[in-house]
Amino acid sequence: MSINQLILQNLKSNIKHYYLYVFALMFSVALYFAFVTLQYDPALDQAKGSIKGAAAIRAASILLVAIVAIFNLYANNIFVKRRSKEIGLLQLIGMTKSAIFRILSTENFILYFGSLLVGSLIGFSVSKLILMILFRITGVEAVATLHFSTKAFIQTFIVFGAIYVFIMLVNYVFIKRQTILSLFRVSSSTEIKVKKMSLTEAILGILGLILILLGYYVSSKLFSGDFTTMFELFAAMIFILAAVIIGTYLFYKGSVQLILNSIRQRKNGYLNVREVLSLSSIMFRMKSNALLLTVITTVSALAIGLLSLSYISYYSAEKSAKNNVPAHFTMTRIAEADKFKAALDARQIKHTDTSIEIVQVKANLEDIFKSKMKGIVPDRSDLIIPVISEKDAKIVDLSPDEAIFTGMDDLLQKFLGLKNSGQIELKGQQTEIKQKYLGSKKQSVISWYFASGGLPVVVVDETVFSRLKQDKDPSIQKESSLYLGIDIANDKEIQTANQIFQELGLDSNSSHNDSRLIMANEQKNKMGLIMFIVGFLGLTFLITSGCILYFKQMDESEDERPTYTILRKLGYTQEDLLKGIQLKQLFNFGIPLIVGLFHSYFAVQSGWFLFGAELWTPMMIVMVLYTALYSIFGILSVQHYKKVIRRAL
């Protein structure tokens, strides 16, 4: 048999093991090629005024290459070790190490560059769809066309060609270093020597659980006021990161074994075949794979967390815009408002108008602050804050000595930590008026322009407002002290009204005019691009990490085949063995997923209010989708075990 025939024979016999690797490689190439194509697509150039993301897409493509390179190296390492006996046999029959390396290189070349060509073709085919998704998410009005970029194709081949060369270098070093005897021992050696759990391992297992729970606890207190300086806040974040990552490693190194060992001891060592095939295997396999599982869990949590936060911001765009711009359109100049209303009347667009006077005063809020955090609010006893009359607010009836706050969203409440009652002091130039603080409401009444540094708005009795207005300090007043809100009666006409608003040039920053629709679209545009990039990177990592876990299970199934043969000869049916395998895969894929979901939940929970106004709906959508896609690899793994069990006899 010639070398060429040997190569073809090897490809035919090993293709059943390579198919998922080939799929993951083609998917990664397709995504990278499509990403790079976006950078050179003329349609994106036309929309560059709306999407400022070329640098972000370039950065994402670099991260994508890093993920794919690590995946390829790891997958290649598994496959080479699996074929170590074959390499040893070839050396026994007299073939040189150089010839063996040439065979492996040729096989890899055919698989790798074949996948590269097919992946590039798929990437080209879906590049228009990806661009359409990007335009849809960011709300950009542009036409997406199918465009083949030669530059993108060359860049893709150079990048993945470099990865191939590096993989071949690793294979060359492996073959050169191994002796014939060691090659026969590589695949037969167990991952870890099975022995009784030591006291040290038990302590490390308990320590891992404590560190994870401690990290969760500190994350829940991150913005509660327990950390009073920016340095303390930063130190707490570093501690959370270190505690959770180290705790996760120790969890896989000892906690899993400790928990399962306690289950086994409770049963006095009497395990049925299902428990033997699942619990006993996991106790020792997870310990040896602790580092790999820690990386997969941490990056999974990072992907879920970032995607959740970006989707929270995207999902909350309209609600956040409403908090900042209470009416459909807000203005600060009467002449511009009259001009806009005249244009609306000319188009027969019905509208309702709101006019509110605002006075900026200095206030002493020391008594109602719970948070002791420094650096967020400079001086609580002398804050410049907007005040409006209860007559204009129309949300509460107050007596002359009472006041409430409005515009208090979750972010403000978290940072300011205001009490539900207390005493505040409003200062004019000459007078100081004490007010009984009755709490706060989320409802916004005036636009963000009048809220000094994002602070809430004080609502007081009309008589108190008149006194503050007469005694106001001109040096702290805004350029305008009049809020003008215009609401469109028919929601279907908001888009038309927004076009009129822009045509009249009222959207310039110098006038402090705002359109709620424009503000929401701008947030969707920015966060949509981030969500698009994080989503595709997360999908790539999900597929590559799922493939790695699948390859590990495939590797383990071959090692455990003699065990299945013995059990089948003892009279156990395929169904008996399969129940144990299903439980094993539930643990193998479920534990990293559940731990990753918990990590991401506490990460998102600690700072979601910085990104938007909605938490549960966007976060649950992301988690459910990630879980569903991740579960596919567990199902594929069970299907592979079915084949192994079937061939066991």
XYZ file of C-alpha atoms in Angstrom:
649
model
C 0.000 0.000 0.000
C 1.412 3.373 -1.008
C 1.493 6.384 1.319
C -1.261 8.081 -0.689
C -3.485 5.018 -0.337
C -2.701 4.906 3.393
C -3.717 8.562 3.751
C -7.026 7.970 1.961
C -7.691 4.863 4.067
C -7.002 6.776 7.282
C -9.342 9.577 6.235
C -12.148 7.100 5.508
C -11.711 5.242 8.780
C -11.409 8.374 10.965
C -14.039 10.605 9.341
C -16.655 9.376 11.858
C -14.511 10.909 14.636
C -13.706 14.090 12.721
C -17.185 15.144 11.547
C -17.995 17.413 14.516
C -14.485 18.887 14.421
C -14.923 19.629 10.714
C -18.322 21.190 11.401
C -16.939 23.419 14.188
C -13.998 24.438 11.988
C -16.258 25.274 9.027
C -18.573 27.260 11.301
C -15.641 29.216 12.787
C -14.184 29.957 9.328
C -17.611 30.984 8.008
C -18.158 33.351 10.922
C -14.664 34.829 10.671
C -14.933 35.303 6.905
C -18.364 36.920 7.299
C -17.001 39.200 10.045
C -14.029 40.286 7.950
C -16.310 40.766 4.929
C -18.321 43.266 7.002
C -15.219 45.461 7.298
C -14.899 45.683 3.513
C -18.620 45.691 2.617
C -19.705 48.841 0.676
C -23.135 48.732 2.346
C -21.493 49.173 5.759
C -19.448 52.079 4.387
C -22.676 53.809 3.352
C -24.075 53.322 6.841
C -20.899 54.283 8.715
C -22.587 57.448 9.944
C -25.094 55.252 11.754
C -22.811 52.363 12.756
C -19.443 53.274 14.255
C -18.238 49.742 14.775
C -15.367 48.956 12.399
C -12.871 48.906 15.292
C -15.223 46.747 17.377
C -15.653 44.267 14.507
C -11.847 44.098 14.048
C -11.378 43.456 17.769
C -14.096 40.784 17.652
C -12.386 39.050 14.713
C -9.133 38.890 16.733
C -10.954 37.337 19.709
C -12.642 34.927 17.317
C -9.251 33.804 15.981
C -7.979 33.282 19.552
C -11.004 31.103 20.424
C -10.688 29.053 17.223
C -6.900 28.634 17.602
C -7.231 27.281 21.162
C -10.063 24.974 20.081
C -8.081 23.594 17.119
C -4.999 22.970 19.226
C -6.998 21.158 21.898
C -8.996 19.070 19.406
C -5.819 18.190 17.518
C -4.180 17.107 20.790
C -7.089 14.715 21.517
C -7.051 13.201 18.026
C -3.263 12.744 17.922
C -3.275 11.006 21.311
C -6.158 8.796 20.155
C -4.046 7.722 17.166
C -0.854 7.212 19.188
C -1.022 3.394 18.837
C -1.397 3.769 15.075
C 1.686 6.013 15.005
C 3.586 3.446 17.112
C 2.619 0.590 14.738
C 3.830 2.578 11.738
C 7.177 3.039 13.475
C 7.318 -0.694 14.285
C 7.000 -1.637 10.621
C 9.951 0.623 9.801
C 8.411 3.946 8.832
C 10.442 6.983 9.873
C 9.078 9.728 12.095
C 9.404 12.195 9.201
C 7.254 9.983 6.963
C 4.648 9.612 9.714
C 4.617 13.380 10.221
C 4.148 13.820 6.456
C 1.142 11.464 6.535
C -0.468 13.301 9.454
C 0.281 16.697 7.880
C -1.289 15.648 4.579
C -4.401 14.292 6.304
C -4.732 17.483 8.343
C -4.093 19.590 5.252
C -6.956 17.904 3.360
C -9.360 18.178 6.289
C -8.277 21.657 7.397
C -8.096 23.455 4.063
C -11.100 21.553 2.734
C -13.046 22.875 5.733
C -11.487 26.282 5.136
C -12.736 26.435 1.544
C -16.224 25.183 2.423
C -16.354 27.501 5.460
C -15.379 30.504 3.330
C -18.090 29.611 0.828
C -20.649 29.338 3.629
C -19.392 32.627 5.096
C -19.833 34.318 1.729
C -23.335 32.832 1.390
C -24.484 34.084 4.800
C -22.607 37.423 4.783
C -25.661 39.218 3.409
C -27.881 37.628 6.063
C -25.445 38.650 8.823
C -25.345 42.212 7.487
C -29.156 42.268 7.372
C -29.249 41.065 10.999
C -26.793 43.810 11.968
C -28.886 46.481 10.218
C -32.051 45.094 11.780
C -30.648 45.045 15.320
C -29.093 48.505 15.072
C -32.118 50.001 13.293
C -30.102 51.255 10.326
C -31.975 51.960 7.093
C -29.584 50.552 4.478
C -29.642 47.939 1.721
C -27.571 44.785 2.328
C -26.088 43.147 -0.776
C -24.197 39.905 -1.375
C -20.590 41.038 -1.721
C -17.485 38.845 -2.155
C -14.382 40.470 -0.738
C -11.024 39.247 -2.067
C -9.278 41.034 0.809
C -11.422 39.172 3.340
C -10.731 35.841 1.601
C -6.952 36.406 1.596
C -6.994 37.548 5.230
C -8.985 34.462 6.252
C -6.539 32.111 4.510
C -3.499 33.844 6.020
C -4.912 33.719 9.560
C -6.113 30.103 9.426
C -2.990 29.073 7.504
C -0.906 30.385 10.404
C -3.038 28.345 12.844
C -2.470 25.237 10.672
C 1.312 25.761 10.676
C 1.281 26.093 14.472
C -0.766 22.884 14.825
C 1.676 21.012 12.574
C 4.567 22.310 14.675
C 2.895 20.896 17.814
C 2.375 17.532 16.039
C 6.010 17.474 14.914
C 7.267 18.055 18.468
C 4.907 15.347 19.800
C 6.071 12.706 17.285
C 9.758 13.540 17.728
C 9.613 13.319 21.530
C 7.627 10.080 21.828
C 9.268 6.655 21.825
C 7.490 3.592 20.384
C 6.758 2.280 23.899
C 5.387 5.616 25.147
C 3.104 5.895 22.098
C 1.405 2.626 23.082
C 0.938 3.942 26.622
C -0.512 7.392 25.776
C -4.109 6.373 25.075
C -4.181 3.539 27.588
C -3.022 5.564 30.589
C -5.771 6.739 32.908
C -6.333 10.440 33.405
C -5.782 10.177 37.131
C -4.864 7.494 39.599
C -8.004 6.404 41.440
C -7.449 6.528 45.181
C -9.288 7.279 48.366
C -10.127 10.929 48.876
C -7.604 12.555 51.202
C -8.302 15.083 53.953
C -6.481 17.770 51.944
C -8.747 17.178 48.938
C -11.829 17.357 51.170
C -10.631 20.661 52.669
C -9.935 22.070 49.181
C -13.419 20.971 48.085
C -15.053 22.787 51.016
C -12.809 25.833 50.410
C -13.920 25.932 46.756
C -17.600 26.100 47.742
C -16.865 28.761 50.386
C -14.935 30.940 47.893
C -17.735 30.764 45.301
C -20.429 31.606 47.870
C -18.260 34.394 49.307
C -17.771 35.833 45.815
C -21.548 35.744 45.265
C -22.167 37.464 48.620
C -19.665 40.274 47.969
C -21.106 40.811 44.475
C -24.580 41.279 45.994
C -23.143 43.999 48.273
C -21.079 45.709 45.585
C -23.222 48.847 45.207
C -25.131 48.653 48.493
C -22.962 51.285 50.222
C -20.679 48.883 52.098
C -17.750 49.981 49.906
C -17.382 53.724 50.425
C -14.500 54.616 48.083
C -13.667 53.855 44.457
C -10.541 52.007 45.608
C -12.619 49.748 47.880
C -15.085 49.153 45.042
C -12.283 48.212 42.650
C -10.657 45.964 45.266
C -14.013 44.227 45.836
C -14.373 43.561 42.099
C -10.870 42.025 41.973
C -11.701 39.885 45.017
C -14.963 38.658 43.444
C -13.163 37.721 40.227
C -10.347 35.898 42.044
C -12.640 34.159 44.551
C -15.059 32.872 41.903
C -12.361 31.664 39.477
C -10.206 29.992 42.163
C -13.349 28.633 43.826
C -14.533 27.183 40.509
C -11.188 25.438 39.994
C -11.291 23.967 43.517
C -14.945 23.037 42.965
C -13.985 20.798 40.051
C -10.792 19.666 41.774
C -12.388 18.603 45.043
C -15.971 19.770 45.690
C -17.601 17.548 43.064
C -15.666 14.537 44.312
C -16.530 15.443 47.922
C -20.276 15.711 47.189
C -20.428 12.517 45.131
C -18.238 10.674 47.633
C -20.656 11.608 50.419
C -23.530 10.202 48.297
C -21.577 6.966 47.826
C -20.808 6.708 51.545
C -24.473 7.270 52.400
C -25.234 4.209 50.252
C -22.456 2.272 52.067
C -20.724 1.732 48.721
C -23.625 -0.238 47.246
C -24.170 1.424 43.871
C -26.331 0.138 41.049
C -25.003 -0.039 37.497
C -26.466 3.358 36.616
C -24.664 5.017 39.548
C -21.402 3.179 38.798
C -21.418 4.424 35.181
C -22.196 8.007 36.193
C -21.084 8.982 39.707
C -17.910 6.900 39.954
C -16.628 8.067 36.576
C -17.367 11.739 37.222
C -15.682 11.708 40.653
C -12.276 11.105 39.077
C -12.669 12.533 35.554
C -13.685 16.021 36.707
C -10.679 16.279 38.988
C -8.246 15.710 36.116
C -10.196 18.102 33.864
C -10.470 20.827 36.542
C -8.487 23.474 34.632
C -10.313 22.871 31.342
C -13.738 22.940 33.027
C -12.794 26.101 34.956
C -11.900 27.888 31.700
C -15.090 26.683 29.985
C -17.270 27.684 32.960
C -15.627 31.100 33.380
C -15.777 32.035 29.705
C -19.352 30.695 29.458
C -20.328 32.893 32.403
C -18.551 35.835 30.759
C -20.351 35.264 27.443
C -23.775 34.876 29.099
C -23.159 37.874 31.359
C -21.989 40.236 28.603
C -24.781 39.152 26.275
C -27.345 39.588 29.065
C -26.091 43.073 29.937
C -26.002 44.226 26.314
C -29.482 42.798 25.721
C -30.735 44.458 28.929
C -29.531 47.800 27.566
C -31.019 47.091 24.135
C -34.283 45.788 25.604
C -34.553 48.799 27.957
C -33.811 51.415 25.285
C -37.375 52.709 25.038
C -37.961 52.679 28.802
C -34.638 54.441 29.448
C -35.479 57.025 26.768
C -38.859 57.633 28.441
C -37.124 58.208 31.784
C -34.841 60.805 30.187
C -37.444 62.329 27.859
C -40.914 62.158 29.507
C -42.758 63.501 26.428
C -42.350 62.395 22.817
C -40.497 65.672 22.188
C -38.997 68.042 24.762
C -37.700 71.579 24.224
C -36.353 74.488 26.220
C -37.151 77.477 23.942
C -40.666 78.790 23.308
C -39.905 79.987 19.761
C -38.631 76.569 18.668
C -41.557 74.805 20.334
C -44.036 77.115 18.553
C -42.272 76.478 15.242
C -42.526 72.713 15.731
C -46.185 72.868 16.808
C -47.030 74.971 13.772
C -45.435 72.345 11.514
C -47.420 69.602 13.268
C -50.660 71.566 12.875
C -49.912 72.075 9.172
C -49.715 68.283 8.776
C -52.853 67.868 10.946
C -50.968 65.917 13.597
C -52.783 66.262 16.920
C -50.681 66.825 20.021
C -50.863 67.763 23.701
C -48.485 70.271 25.273
C -46.907 70.507 28.721
C -45.104 73.501 30.226
C -43.220 73.279 33.536
C -41.123 75.922 35.292
C -37.951 74.698 36.992
C -35.851 76.375 39.660
C -32.351 75.141 40.468
C -31.631 75.335 44.212
C -28.962 74.185 46.615
C -30.170 71.432 48.912
C -28.943 69.713 52.052
C -29.840 66.009 51.691
C -27.464 64.648 54.316
C -30.287 63.310 56.502
C -31.853 61.066 53.829
C -28.716 59.440 52.404
C -28.128 55.819 53.370
C -25.138 55.258 51.078
C -21.745 56.343 52.416
C -20.019 55.925 49.054
C -17.591 58.737 48.304
C -16.855 60.163 44.892
C -20.335 59.585 43.421
C -22.031 62.627 44.996
C -19.538 65.394 45.847
C -21.255 67.256 48.717
C -24.575 66.017 50.071
C -25.119 69.122 52.164
C -24.856 71.531 49.211
C -26.236 69.788 46.107
C -27.633 71.712 43.155
C -30.971 70.086 42.397
C -34.051 71.017 40.279
C -37.337 71.896 41.990
C -40.830 71.984 40.448
C -44.304 72.706 41.763
C -46.857 70.007 42.636
C -49.253 71.904 40.335
C -47.063 71.104 37.335
C -46.085 67.595 38.451
C -49.725 66.466 38.848
C -48.750 63.261 40.637
C -49.315 64.097 44.330
C -50.970 66.624 46.647
C -48.502 68.097 49.148
C -48.758 70.373 52.169
C -46.355 73.385 52.440
C -43.867 71.431 54.584
C -43.744 68.272 52.451
C -41.622 67.228 49.436
C -41.080 64.134 47.304
C -38.529 63.125 44.666
C -39.406 62.045 41.124
C -37.290 60.454 38.399
C -35.771 57.927 40.808
C -34.816 54.930 38.674
C -33.006 51.783 39.870
C -29.578 53.229 39.046
C -30.110 56.366 41.131
C -31.587 54.433 44.040
C -28.685 51.978 44.012
C -25.998 54.683 43.998
C -27.682 57.301 46.172
C -29.306 54.884 48.620
C -32.011 57.294 49.780
C -34.141 56.613 52.847
C -37.939 56.499 52.667
C -38.334 59.542 54.929
C -36.340 62.269 56.597
C -35.604 65.978 56.613
C -34.233 68.009 53.682
C -33.325 71.671 53.377
C -33.835 73.792 50.230
C -31.720 76.973 50.011
C -32.403 80.189 48.127
C -30.115 83.222 48.141
C -31.481 84.431 51.463
C -33.918 81.823 52.725
C -33.608 78.198 53.832
C -36.768 76.102 53.749
C -36.965 72.822 55.659
C -39.123 70.113 54.121
C -40.353 66.752 55.275
C -39.164 64.173 52.729
C -41.929 61.632 51.955
C -40.059 59.264 49.633
C -39.536 58.977 45.899
C -41.308 57.929 42.690
C -39.814 56.458 39.511
C -41.986 58.553 37.199
C -40.027 61.248 35.323
C -41.667 64.650 34.906
C -38.976 66.775 33.218
C -36.128 65.932 30.821
C -32.591 64.904 31.751
C -31.250 68.366 30.799
C -32.649 69.924 33.983
C -31.511 67.137 36.340
C -28.091 68.202 37.593
C -25.754 65.248 37.120
C -28.665 62.805 36.905
C -30.095 63.703 40.316
C -33.836 63.348 41.016
C -36.302 66.250 40.840
C -37.833 67.730 44.030
C -41.594 68.307 43.975
C -42.859 70.856 46.529
C -46.033 72.747 47.348
C -46.910 75.689 45.035
C -46.357 78.274 47.797
C -42.902 76.890 48.590
C -42.035 76.849 44.869
C -43.049 80.533 44.571
C -40.771 81.467 47.475
C -37.818 79.595 45.947
C -38.504 81.155 42.546
C -38.430 84.677 43.980
C -35.237 83.973 45.924
C -33.403 81.906 43.283
C -29.653 82.168 42.762
C -29.027 83.258 39.106
C -25.508 81.786 39.112
C -26.755 78.178 39.373
C -29.718 78.402 36.963
C -29.707 76.603 33.618
C -29.692 78.505 30.328
C -33.409 77.773 30.213
C -35.736 77.301 33.165
C -38.725 76.157 31.129
C -39.516 72.574 30.207
C -41.741 72.239 27.120
C -43.119 68.790 26.357
C -45.051 67.784 23.232
C -46.881 64.437 23.069
C -48.329 63.085 19.810
C -51.924 61.872 20.247
C -51.697 59.077 17.641
C -48.724 56.727 18.095
C -48.777 55.942 14.373
C -47.851 59.558 13.618
C -44.787 59.673 15.905
C -42.455 58.652 13.068
C -43.794 61.445 10.834
C -43.507 63.955 13.670
C -39.928 62.814 14.261
C -39.075 63.464 10.595
C -40.516 66.985 10.917
C -38.462 67.465 14.107
C -35.277 66.567 12.215
C -36.163 68.524 9.069
C -36.555 71.689 11.169
C -33.082 71.096 12.637
C -34.459 70.878 16.167
C -32.318 67.833 17.011
C -29.111 69.856 17.379
C -27.388 69.515 20.748
C -27.024 73.281 21.197
C -30.784 73.724 21.694
C -31.137 70.971 24.342
C -34.137 69.619 22.451
C -34.824 65.902 22.556
C -36.819 63.298 20.697
C -37.623 60.153 22.667
C -37.590 58.100 19.451
C -34.149 59.380 18.415
C -32.725 58.724 21.890
C -34.117 55.160 21.945
C -32.810 54.460 18.432
C -29.338 55.766 19.320
C -29.152 53.446 22.329
C -30.394 50.512 20.244
C -27.789 51.346 17.609
C -24.889 51.342 20.070
C -25.983 48.394 22.162
C -27.277 46.492 19.123
C -23.769 46.457 17.647
C -22.279 45.275 20.949
C -24.996 42.625 21.294
C -24.373 41.503 17.703
C -20.627 41.082 18.293
C -20.928 39.491 21.749
C -23.689 37.200 20.470
C -21.614 35.818 17.621
C -18.499 35.474 19.784
C -20.587 33.725 22.434
C -22.049 31.399 19.815
C -18.564 30.556 18.551
C -17.328 29.823 22.060
C -20.447 27.769 22.822
C -19.899 25.577 19.752
C -16.141 25.178 20.280
C -16.445 24.467 24.042
C -19.355 22.097 23.382
C -17.207 20.283 20.816
C -14.312 20.036 23.283
C -16.571 18.439 25.908
C -17.982 16.151 23.222
C -14.466 15.113 22.125
C -13.588 14.379 25.770
C -16.659 12.152 26.069
C -15.805 10.477 22.774
C -12.312 9.831 24.113
C -13.656 8.462 27.405
C -16.169 6.202 25.640
C -13.334 4.451 23.768
C -11.441 3.973 27.050
C -14.544 2.580 28.759
C -15.554 0.204 25.941
C -13.967 -2.863 27.681
C -16.085 -2.047 30.758
C -19.251 -2.028 28.650
C -18.249 -5.346 27.072
C -17.881 -6.945 30.515
C -21.206 -5.521 31.732
C -22.981 -6.761 28.589
C -21.513 -10.243 29.101
C -22.781 -10.165 32.687
C -26.319 -9.743 31.325
C -26.933 -5.978 31.441
C -28.946 -4.668 28.487
C -28.205 -1.639 26.339
C -31.057 0.186 28.120
C -29.480 -0.490 31.542
C -26.146 0.965 30.448
C -27.773 3.861 28.598
C -29.572 5.078 31.738
C -26.212 5.409 33.485
C -24.700 7.138 30.454
C -27.575 9.644 30.292
C -27.074 10.502 33.969
C -23.333 10.815 33.384
C -23.827 13.248 30.478
C -26.321 15.202 32.545
C -23.527 15.741 35.069
C -20.716 16.238 32.540
C -22.548 18.922 30.565
C -24.973 20.088 33.250
C -22.523 20.934 36.032
C -20.373 23.392 33.971
C -23.568 24.896 32.512
C -25.325 25.350 35.868
C -22.208 26.775 37.544
C -21.699 29.128 34.573
C -25.338 30.256 34.765
C -25.000 30.969 38.491
C -21.774 32.928 37.919
C -23.390 35.010 35.172
C -26.576 35.583 37.227
C -24.694 37.060 40.192
C -22.457 39.097 37.863
C -25.476 40.549 36.051
C -27.462 41.011 39.272
C -24.685 43.108 40.815
C -24.610 45.758 38.070
C -27.542 45.380 35.656
C -28.987 48.766 36.697
C -25.989 50.466 35.060
C -27.189 49.199 31.669
C -30.974 49.473 31.629
C -34.335 49.320 33.359
C -35.340 45.670 32.776
C -33.578 42.644 34.288
C -35.467 39.362 34.249
C -36.955 39.146 30.752
C -33.743 39.802 28.740
C -31.556 37.778 31.116
C -33.884 34.745 31.057
C -34.147 34.858 27.243
C -30.332 34.747 26.942
C -29.960 31.960 29.523
C -32.690 29.779 28.016
C -31.250 30.116 24.492
C -27.708 29.357 25.699
C -28.931 26.308 27.648
C -30.911 24.969 24.672
C -27.938 25.264 22.284
C -25.508 23.843 24.850
C -27.782 20.835 25.472
C -27.403 19.762 21.831
C -23.838 18.589 22.534
C -25.012 16.520 25.508
C -27.583 14.818 23.253
C -24.911 14.170 20.582
C -22.649 12.684 23.255
C -25.382 10.267 24.389
C -25.924 9.235 20.757
C -22.192 8.491 20.414
C -22.253 6.365 23.575
C -25.198 4.424 22.131
C -23.017 3.406 19.184
C -20.131 2.434 21.474
C -22.419 0.301 23.685
C -23.946 -1.331 20.598
C -20.461 -2.286 19.380
C -19.373 -3.486 22.842
C -20.465 -7.066 22.018
